[in-house]
mmCIF file with all atom_site columns, C-alpha atoms in Angstrom:
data_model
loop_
_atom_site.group_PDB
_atom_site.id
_atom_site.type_symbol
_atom_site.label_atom_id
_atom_site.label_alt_id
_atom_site.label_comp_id
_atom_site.label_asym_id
_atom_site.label_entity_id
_atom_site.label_seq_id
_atom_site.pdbx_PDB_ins_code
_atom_site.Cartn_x
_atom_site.Cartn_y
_atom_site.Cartn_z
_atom_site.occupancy
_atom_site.B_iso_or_equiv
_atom_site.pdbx_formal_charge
_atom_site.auth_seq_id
_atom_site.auth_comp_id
_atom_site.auth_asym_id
_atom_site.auth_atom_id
_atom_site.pdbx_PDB_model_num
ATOM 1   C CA . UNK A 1 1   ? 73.843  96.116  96.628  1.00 44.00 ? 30  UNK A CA 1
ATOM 2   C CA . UNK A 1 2   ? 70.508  97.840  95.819  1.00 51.00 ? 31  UNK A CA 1
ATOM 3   C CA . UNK A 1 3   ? 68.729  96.450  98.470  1.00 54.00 ? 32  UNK A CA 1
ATOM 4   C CA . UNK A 1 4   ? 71.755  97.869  100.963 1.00 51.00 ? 33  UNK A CA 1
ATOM 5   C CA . UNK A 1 5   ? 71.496  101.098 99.247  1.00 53.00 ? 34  UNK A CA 1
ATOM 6   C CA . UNK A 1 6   ? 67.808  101.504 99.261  1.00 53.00 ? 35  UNK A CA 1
ATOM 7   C CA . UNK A 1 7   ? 67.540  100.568 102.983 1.00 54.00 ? 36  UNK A CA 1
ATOM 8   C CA . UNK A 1 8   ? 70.715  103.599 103.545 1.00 56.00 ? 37  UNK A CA 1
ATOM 9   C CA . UNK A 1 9   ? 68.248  106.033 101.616 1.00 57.00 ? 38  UNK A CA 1
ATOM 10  C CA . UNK A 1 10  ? 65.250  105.289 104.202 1.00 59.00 ? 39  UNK A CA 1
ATOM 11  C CA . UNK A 1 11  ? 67.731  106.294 106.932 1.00 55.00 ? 40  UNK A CA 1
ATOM 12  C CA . UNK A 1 12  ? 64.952  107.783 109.087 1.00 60.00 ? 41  UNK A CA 1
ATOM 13  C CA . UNK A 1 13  ? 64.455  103.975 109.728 1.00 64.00 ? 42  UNK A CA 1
ATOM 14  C CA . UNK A 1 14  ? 66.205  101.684 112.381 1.00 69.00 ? 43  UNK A CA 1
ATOM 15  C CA . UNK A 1 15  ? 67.824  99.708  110.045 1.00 70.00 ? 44  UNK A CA 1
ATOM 16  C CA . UNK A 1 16  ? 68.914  101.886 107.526 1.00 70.00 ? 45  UNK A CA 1
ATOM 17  C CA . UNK A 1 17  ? 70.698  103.923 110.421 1.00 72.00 ? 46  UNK A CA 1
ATOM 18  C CA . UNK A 1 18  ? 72.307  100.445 111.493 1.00 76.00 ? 47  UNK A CA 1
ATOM 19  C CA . UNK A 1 19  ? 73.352  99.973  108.423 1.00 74.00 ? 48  UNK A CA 1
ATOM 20  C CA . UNK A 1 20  ? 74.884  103.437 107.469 1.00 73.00 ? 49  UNK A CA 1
ATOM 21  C CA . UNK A 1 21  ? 76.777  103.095 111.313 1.00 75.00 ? 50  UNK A CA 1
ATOM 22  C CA . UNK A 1 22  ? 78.025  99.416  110.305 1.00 78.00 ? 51  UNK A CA 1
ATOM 23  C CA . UNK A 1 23  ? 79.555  100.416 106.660 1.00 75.00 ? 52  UNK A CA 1
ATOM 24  C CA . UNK A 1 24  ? 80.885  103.624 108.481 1.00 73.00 ? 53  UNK A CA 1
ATOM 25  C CA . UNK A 1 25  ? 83.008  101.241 110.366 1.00 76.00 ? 54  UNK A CA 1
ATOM 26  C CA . UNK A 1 26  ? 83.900  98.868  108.075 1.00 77.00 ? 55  UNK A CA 1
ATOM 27  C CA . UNK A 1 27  ? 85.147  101.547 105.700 1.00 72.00 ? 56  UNK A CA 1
ATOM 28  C CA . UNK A 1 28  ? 87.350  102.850 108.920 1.00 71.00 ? 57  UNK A CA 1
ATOM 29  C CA . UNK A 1 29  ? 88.712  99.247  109.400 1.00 72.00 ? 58  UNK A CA 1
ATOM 30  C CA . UNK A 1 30  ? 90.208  99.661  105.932 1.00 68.00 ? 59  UNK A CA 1
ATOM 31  C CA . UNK A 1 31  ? 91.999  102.468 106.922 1.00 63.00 ? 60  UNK A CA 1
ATOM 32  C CA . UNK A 1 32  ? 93.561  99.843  109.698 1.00 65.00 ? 61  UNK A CA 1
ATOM 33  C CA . UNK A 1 33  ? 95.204  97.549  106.297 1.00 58.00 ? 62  UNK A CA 1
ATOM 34  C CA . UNK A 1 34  ? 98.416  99.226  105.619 1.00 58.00 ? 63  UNK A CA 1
ATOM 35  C CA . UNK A 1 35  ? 99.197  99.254  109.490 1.00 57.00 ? 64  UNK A CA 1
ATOM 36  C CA . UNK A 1 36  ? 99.321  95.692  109.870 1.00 51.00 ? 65  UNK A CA 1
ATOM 37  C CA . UNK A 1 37  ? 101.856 95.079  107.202 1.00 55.00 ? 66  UNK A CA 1
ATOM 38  C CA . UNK A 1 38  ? 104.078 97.421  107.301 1.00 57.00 ? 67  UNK A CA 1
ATOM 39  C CA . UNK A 1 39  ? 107.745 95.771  107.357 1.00 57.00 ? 68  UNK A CA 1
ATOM 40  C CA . UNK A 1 40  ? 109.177 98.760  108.895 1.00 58.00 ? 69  UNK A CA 1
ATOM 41  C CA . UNK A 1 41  ? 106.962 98.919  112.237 1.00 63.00 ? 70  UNK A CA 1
ATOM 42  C CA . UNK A 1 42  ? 106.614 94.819  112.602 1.00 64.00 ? 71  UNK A CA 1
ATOM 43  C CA . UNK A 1 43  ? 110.871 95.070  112.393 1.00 65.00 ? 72  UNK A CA 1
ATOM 44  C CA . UNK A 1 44  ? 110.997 97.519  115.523 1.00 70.00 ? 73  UNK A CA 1
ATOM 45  C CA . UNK A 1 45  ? 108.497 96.084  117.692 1.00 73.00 ? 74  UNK A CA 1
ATOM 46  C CA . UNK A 1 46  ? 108.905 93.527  120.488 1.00 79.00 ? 75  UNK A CA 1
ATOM 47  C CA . UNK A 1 47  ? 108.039 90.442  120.201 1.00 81.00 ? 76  UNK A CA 1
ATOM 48  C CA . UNK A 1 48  ? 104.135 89.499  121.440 1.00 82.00 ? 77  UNK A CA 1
ATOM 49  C CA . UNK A 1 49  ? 103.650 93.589  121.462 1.00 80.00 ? 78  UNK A CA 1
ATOM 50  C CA . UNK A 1 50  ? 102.249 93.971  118.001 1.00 76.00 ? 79  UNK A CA 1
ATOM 51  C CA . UNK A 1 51  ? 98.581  92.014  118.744 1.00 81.00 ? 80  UNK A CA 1
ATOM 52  C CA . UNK A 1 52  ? 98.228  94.464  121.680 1.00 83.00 ? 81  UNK A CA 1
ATOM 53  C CA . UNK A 1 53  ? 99.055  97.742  119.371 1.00 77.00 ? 82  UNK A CA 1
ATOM 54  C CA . UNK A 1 54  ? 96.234  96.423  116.631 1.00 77.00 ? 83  UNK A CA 1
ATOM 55  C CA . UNK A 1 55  ? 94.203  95.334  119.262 1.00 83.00 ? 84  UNK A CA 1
ATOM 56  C CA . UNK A 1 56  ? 94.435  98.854  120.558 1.00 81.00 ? 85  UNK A CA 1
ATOM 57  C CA . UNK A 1 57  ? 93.612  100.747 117.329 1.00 77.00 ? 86  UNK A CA 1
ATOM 58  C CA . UNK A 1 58  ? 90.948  97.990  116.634 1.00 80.00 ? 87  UNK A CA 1
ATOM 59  C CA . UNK A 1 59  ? 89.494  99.279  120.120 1.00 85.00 ? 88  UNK A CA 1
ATOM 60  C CA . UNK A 1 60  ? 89.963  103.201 119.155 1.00 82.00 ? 89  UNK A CA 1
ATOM 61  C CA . UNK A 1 61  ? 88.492  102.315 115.565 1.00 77.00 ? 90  UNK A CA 1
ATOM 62  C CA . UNK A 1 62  ? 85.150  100.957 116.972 1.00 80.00 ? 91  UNK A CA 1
ATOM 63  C CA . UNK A 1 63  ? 84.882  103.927 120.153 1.00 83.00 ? 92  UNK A CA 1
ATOM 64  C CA . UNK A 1 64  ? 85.429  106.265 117.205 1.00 81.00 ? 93  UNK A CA 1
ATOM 65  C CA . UNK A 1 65  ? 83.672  105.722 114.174 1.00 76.00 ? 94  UNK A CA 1
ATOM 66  C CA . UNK A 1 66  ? 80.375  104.807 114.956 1.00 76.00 ? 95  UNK A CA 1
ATOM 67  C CA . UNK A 1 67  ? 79.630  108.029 117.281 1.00 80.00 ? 96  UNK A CA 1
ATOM 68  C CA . UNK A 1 68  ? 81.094  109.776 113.977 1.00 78.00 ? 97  UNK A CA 1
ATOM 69  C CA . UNK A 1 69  ? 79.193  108.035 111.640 1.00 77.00 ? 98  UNK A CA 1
ATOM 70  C CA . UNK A 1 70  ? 75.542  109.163 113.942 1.00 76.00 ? 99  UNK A CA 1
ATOM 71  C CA . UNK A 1 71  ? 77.003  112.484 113.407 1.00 77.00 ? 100 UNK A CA 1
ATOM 72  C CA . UNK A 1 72  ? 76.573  112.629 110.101 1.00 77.00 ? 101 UNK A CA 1
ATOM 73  C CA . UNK A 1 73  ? 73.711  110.671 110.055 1.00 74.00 ? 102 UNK A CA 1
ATOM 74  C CA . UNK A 1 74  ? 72.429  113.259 111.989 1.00 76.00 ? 103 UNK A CA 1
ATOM 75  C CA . UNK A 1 75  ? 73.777  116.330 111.204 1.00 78.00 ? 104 UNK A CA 1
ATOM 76  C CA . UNK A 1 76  ? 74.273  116.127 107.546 1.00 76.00 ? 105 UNK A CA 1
ATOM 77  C CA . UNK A 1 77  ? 71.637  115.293 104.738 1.00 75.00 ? 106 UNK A CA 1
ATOM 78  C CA . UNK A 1 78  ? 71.698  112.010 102.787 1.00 73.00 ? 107 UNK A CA 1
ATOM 79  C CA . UNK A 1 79  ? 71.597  113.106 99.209  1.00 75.00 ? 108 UNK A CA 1
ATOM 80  C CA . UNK A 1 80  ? 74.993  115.088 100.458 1.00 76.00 ? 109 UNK A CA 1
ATOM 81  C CA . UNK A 1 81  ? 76.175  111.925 102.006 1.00 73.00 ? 110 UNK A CA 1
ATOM 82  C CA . UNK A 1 82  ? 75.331  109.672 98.486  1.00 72.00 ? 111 UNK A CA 1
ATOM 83  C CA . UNK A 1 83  ? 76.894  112.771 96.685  1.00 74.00 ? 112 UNK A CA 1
ATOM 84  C CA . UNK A 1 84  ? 80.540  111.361 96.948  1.00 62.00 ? 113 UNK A CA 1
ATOM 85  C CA . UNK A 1 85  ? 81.390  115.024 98.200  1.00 67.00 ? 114 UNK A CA 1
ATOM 86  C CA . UNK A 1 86  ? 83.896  115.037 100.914 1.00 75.00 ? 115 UNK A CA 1
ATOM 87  C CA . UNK A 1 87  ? 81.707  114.124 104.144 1.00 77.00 ? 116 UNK A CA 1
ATOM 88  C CA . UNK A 1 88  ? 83.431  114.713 106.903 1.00 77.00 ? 117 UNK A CA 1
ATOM 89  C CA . UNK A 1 89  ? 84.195  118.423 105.681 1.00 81.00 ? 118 UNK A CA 1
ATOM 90  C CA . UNK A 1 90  ? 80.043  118.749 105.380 1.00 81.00 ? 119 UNK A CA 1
ATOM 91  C CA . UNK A 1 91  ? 79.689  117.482 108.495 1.00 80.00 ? 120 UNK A CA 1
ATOM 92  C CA . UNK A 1 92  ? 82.356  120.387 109.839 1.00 82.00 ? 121 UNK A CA 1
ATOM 93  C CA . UNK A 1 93  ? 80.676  122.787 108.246 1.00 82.00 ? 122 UNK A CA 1
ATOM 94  C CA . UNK A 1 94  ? 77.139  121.629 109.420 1.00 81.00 ? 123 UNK A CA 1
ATOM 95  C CA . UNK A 1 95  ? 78.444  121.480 112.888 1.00 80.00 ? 124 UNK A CA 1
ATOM 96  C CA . UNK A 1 96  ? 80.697  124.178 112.888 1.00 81.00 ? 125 UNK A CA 1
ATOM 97  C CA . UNK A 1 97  ? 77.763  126.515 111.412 1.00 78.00 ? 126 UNK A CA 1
ATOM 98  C CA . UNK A 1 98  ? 80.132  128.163 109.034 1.00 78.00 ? 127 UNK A CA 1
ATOM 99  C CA . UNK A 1 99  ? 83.495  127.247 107.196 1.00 85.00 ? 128 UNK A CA 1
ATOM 100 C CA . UNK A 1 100 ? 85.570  127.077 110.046 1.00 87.00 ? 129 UNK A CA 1
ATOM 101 C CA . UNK A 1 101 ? 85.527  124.141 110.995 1.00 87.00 ? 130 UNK A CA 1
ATOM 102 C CA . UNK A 1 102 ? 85.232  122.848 107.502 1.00 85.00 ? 131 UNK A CA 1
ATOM 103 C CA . UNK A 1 103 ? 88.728  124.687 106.775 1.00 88.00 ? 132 UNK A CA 1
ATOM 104 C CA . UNK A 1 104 ? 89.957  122.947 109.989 1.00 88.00 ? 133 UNK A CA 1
ATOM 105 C CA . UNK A 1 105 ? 89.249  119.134 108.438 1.00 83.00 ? 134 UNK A CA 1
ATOM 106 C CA . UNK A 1 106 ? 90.194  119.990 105.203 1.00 84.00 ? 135 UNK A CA 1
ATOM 107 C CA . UNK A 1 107 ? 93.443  120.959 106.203 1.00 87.00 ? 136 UNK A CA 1
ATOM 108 C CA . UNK A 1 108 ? 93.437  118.244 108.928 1.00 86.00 ? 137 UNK A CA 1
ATOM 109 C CA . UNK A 1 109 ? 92.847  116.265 106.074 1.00 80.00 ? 138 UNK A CA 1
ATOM 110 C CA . UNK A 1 110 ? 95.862  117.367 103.604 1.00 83.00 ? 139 UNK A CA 1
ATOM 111 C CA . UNK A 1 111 ? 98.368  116.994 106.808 1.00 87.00 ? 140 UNK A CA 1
ATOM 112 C CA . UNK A 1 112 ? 96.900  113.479 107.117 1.00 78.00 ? 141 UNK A CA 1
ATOM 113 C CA . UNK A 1 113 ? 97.884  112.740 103.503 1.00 79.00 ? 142 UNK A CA 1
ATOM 114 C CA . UNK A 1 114 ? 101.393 114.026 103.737 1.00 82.00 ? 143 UNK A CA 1
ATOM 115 C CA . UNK A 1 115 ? 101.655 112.083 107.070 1.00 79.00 ? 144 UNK A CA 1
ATOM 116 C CA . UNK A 1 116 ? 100.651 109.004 104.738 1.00 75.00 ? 145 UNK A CA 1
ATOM 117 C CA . UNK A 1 117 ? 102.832 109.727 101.824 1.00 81.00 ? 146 UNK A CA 1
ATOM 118 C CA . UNK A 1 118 ? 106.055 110.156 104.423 1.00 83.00 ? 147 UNK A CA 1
ATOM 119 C CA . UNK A 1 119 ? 105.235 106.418 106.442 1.00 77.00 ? 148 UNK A CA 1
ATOM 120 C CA . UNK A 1 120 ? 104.901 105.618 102.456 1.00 80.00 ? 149 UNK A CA 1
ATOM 121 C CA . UNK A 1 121 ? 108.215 106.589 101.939 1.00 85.00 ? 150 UNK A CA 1
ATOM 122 C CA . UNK A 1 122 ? 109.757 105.272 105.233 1.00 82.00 ? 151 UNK A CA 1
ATOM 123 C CA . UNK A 1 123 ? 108.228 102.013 104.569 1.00 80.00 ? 152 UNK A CA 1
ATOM 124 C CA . UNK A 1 124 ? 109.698 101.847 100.737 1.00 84.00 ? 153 UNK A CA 1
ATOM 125 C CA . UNK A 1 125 ? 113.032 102.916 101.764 1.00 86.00 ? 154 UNK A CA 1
ATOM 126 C CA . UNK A 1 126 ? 112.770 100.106 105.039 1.00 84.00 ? 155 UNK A CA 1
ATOM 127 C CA . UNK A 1 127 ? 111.778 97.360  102.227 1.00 84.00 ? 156 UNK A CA 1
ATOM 128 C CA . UNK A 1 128 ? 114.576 98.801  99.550  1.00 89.00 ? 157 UNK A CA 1
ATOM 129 C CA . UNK A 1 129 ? 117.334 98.568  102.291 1.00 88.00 ? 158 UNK A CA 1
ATOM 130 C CA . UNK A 1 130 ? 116.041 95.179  103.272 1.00 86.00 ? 159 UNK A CA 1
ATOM 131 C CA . UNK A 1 131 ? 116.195 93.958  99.565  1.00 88.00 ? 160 UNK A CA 1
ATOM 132 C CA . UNK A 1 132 ? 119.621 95.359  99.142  1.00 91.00 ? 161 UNK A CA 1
ATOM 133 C CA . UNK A 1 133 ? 120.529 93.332  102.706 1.00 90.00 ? 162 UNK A CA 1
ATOM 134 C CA . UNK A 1 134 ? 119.392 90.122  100.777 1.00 90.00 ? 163 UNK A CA 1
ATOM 135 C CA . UNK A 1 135 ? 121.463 90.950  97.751  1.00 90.00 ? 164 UNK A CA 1
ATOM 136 C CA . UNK A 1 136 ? 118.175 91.502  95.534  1.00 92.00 ? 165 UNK A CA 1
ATOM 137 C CA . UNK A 1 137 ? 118.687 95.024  94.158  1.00 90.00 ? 166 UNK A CA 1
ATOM 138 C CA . UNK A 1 138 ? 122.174 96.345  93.833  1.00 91.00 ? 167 UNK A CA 1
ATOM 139 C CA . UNK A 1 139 ? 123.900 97.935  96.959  1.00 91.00 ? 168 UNK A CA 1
ATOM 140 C CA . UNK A 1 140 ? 123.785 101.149 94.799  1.00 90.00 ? 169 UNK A CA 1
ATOM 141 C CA . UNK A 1 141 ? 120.047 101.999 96.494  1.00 89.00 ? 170 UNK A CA 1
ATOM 142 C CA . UNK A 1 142 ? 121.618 102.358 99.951  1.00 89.00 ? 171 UNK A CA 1
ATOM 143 C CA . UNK A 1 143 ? 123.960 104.899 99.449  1.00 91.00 ? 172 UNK A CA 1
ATOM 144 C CA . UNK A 1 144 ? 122.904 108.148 101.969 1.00 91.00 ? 173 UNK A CA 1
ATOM 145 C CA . UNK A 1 145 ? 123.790 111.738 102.063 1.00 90.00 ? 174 UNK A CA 1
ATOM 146 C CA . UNK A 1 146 ? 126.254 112.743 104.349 1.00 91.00 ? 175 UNK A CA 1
ATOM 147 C CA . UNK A 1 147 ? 124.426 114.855 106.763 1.00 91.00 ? 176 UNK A CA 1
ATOM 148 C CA . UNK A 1 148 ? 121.099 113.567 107.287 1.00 88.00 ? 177 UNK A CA 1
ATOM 149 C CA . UNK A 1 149 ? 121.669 109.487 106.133 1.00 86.00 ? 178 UNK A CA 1
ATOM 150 C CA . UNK A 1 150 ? 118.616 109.799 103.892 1.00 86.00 ? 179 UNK A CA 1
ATOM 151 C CA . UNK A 1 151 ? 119.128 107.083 101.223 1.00 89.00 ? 180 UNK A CA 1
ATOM 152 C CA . UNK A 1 152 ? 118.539 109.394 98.535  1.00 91.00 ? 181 UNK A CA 1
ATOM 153 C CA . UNK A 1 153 ? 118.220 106.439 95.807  1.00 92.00 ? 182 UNK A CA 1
ATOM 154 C CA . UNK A 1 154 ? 114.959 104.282 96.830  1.00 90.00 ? 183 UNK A CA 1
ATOM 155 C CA . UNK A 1 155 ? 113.848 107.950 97.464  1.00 91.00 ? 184 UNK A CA 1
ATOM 156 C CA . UNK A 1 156 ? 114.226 108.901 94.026  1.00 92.00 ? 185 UNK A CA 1
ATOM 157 C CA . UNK A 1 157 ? 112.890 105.213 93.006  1.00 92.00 ? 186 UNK A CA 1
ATOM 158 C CA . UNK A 1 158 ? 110.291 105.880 94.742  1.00 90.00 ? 187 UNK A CA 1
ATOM 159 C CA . UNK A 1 159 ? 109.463 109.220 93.108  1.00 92.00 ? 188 UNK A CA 1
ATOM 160 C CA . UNK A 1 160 ? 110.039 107.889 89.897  1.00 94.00 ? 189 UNK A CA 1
ATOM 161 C CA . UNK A 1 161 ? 107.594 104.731 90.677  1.00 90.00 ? 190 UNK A CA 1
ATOM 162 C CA . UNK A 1 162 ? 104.976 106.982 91.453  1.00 88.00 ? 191 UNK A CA 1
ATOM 163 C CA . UNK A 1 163 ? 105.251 109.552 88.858  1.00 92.00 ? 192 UNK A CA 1
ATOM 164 C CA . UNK A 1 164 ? 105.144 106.922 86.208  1.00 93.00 ? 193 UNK A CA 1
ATOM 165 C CA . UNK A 1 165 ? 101.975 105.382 88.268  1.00 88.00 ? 194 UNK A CA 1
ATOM 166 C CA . UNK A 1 166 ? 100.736 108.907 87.885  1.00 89.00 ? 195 UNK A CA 1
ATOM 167 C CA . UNK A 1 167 ? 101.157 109.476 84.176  1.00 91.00 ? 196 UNK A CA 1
ATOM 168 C CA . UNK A 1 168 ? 99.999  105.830 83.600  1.00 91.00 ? 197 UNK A CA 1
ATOM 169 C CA . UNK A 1 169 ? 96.918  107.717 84.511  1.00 88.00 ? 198 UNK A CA 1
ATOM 170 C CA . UNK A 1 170 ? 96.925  110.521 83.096  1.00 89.00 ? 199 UNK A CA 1
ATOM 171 C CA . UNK A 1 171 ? 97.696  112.167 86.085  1.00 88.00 ? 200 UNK A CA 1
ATOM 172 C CA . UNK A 1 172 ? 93.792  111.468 86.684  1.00 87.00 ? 201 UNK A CA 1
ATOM 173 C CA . UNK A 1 173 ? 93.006  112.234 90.569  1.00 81.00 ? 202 UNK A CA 1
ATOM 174 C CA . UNK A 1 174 ? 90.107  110.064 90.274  1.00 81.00 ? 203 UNK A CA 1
ATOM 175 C CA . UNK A 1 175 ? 91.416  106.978 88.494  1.00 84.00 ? 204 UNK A CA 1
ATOM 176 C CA . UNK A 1 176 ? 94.669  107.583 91.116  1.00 81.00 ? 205 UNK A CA 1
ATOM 177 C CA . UNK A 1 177 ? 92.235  107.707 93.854  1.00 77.00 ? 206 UNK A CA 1
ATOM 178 C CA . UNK A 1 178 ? 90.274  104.882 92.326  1.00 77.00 ? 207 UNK A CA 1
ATOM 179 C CA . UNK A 1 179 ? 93.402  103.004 92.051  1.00 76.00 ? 208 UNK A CA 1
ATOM 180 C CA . UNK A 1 180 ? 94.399  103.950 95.452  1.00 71.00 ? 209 UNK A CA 1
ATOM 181 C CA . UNK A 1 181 ? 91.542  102.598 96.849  1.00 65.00 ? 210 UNK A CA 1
ATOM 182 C CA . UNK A 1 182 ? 91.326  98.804  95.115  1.00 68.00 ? 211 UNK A CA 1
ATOM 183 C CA . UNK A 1 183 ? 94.755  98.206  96.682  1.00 63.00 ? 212 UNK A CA 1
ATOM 184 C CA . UNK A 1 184 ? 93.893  98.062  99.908  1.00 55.00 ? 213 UNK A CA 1
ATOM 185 C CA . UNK A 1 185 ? 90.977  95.940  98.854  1.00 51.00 ? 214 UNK A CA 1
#
């Protein structure tokens, strides 16, 4: 690990650019994990059409991310990289000379998140209903409301999962984050 870090440090060198483009990209393909298994999507999709859809976003992944990761290679300076601040909202405001476009990703960003925390929910309440199909949890979870069919108990499970998760924590956003982040691993 030191020897990887020390060669990302000397990134005005060949390799340490290399090596800055290839853990750029292997952090994006752990963005690709939760796609792959989600119960909800595999359910929907027809069958021998679900290798083609990862094979796409494997494809978009790889066009994507590397020219992204130069960009900030370029554009933004390695102790602000190393810093753990929030890169790609450097890089927008490096590029964007000014907040702008900083702004822009940020709140890119926080609609990303909510887009996350919805499929989250979709996904729980696809898994809940599927549980309560196989008579594992009590038929109780699939009740709905009237006029939009939400099944307002695995939503409420699922609130109440993750606010005990959060006070677990202490309601820490780093040890959430932290958390957040060995699960996918």
């Amino acid at each position: 690990w030191q020897l990887g870090m020390a060669s990302l440090r000397a990134s005005s060198t060949g390799k340490g650019v290399s090596r800055a483009v290839f853990d750029g990209v292997c952090v994006a393909f752990v963005g690709l994990t939760g796609f792959e298994c989600s119960p909800s999507y595999i359910n929907q999709v027809k069958p021998g059409e679900f290798p083609k859809a990862l094979r796409n976003l494997h494809i978009i992944v790889l066009l994507t991310e590397a020219p992204l990761m130069l960009l900030v290679l370029a554009l933004v300076p390695m102790d602000a990289i190393l810093g753990g601040s929030n890169v790609l909202a450097l890089l927008g405001q490096v590029a964007g000379r000014g907040a702008w476009l900083k702004l822009f990703v940020v709140v890119d960003a926080c609609l990303v998140l909510c887009g996350g925390i919805i499929t989250g929910i979709v996904a729980f309440c696809g898994l809940v209903d599927t549980l309560c199909d196989d008579r594992v949890v009590p038929r109780a979870l699939q009740r709905r409301l009237p006029k939009t069919g939400a099944t307002y108990p695995s939503i409420a499970l699922f609130l109440a999962l993750t606010l005990i998760m959060s006070a677990t924590c202490s309601f820490s956003l780093t040890t959430l984050s932290s958390v957040f982040s060995v699960s996918f691993l």
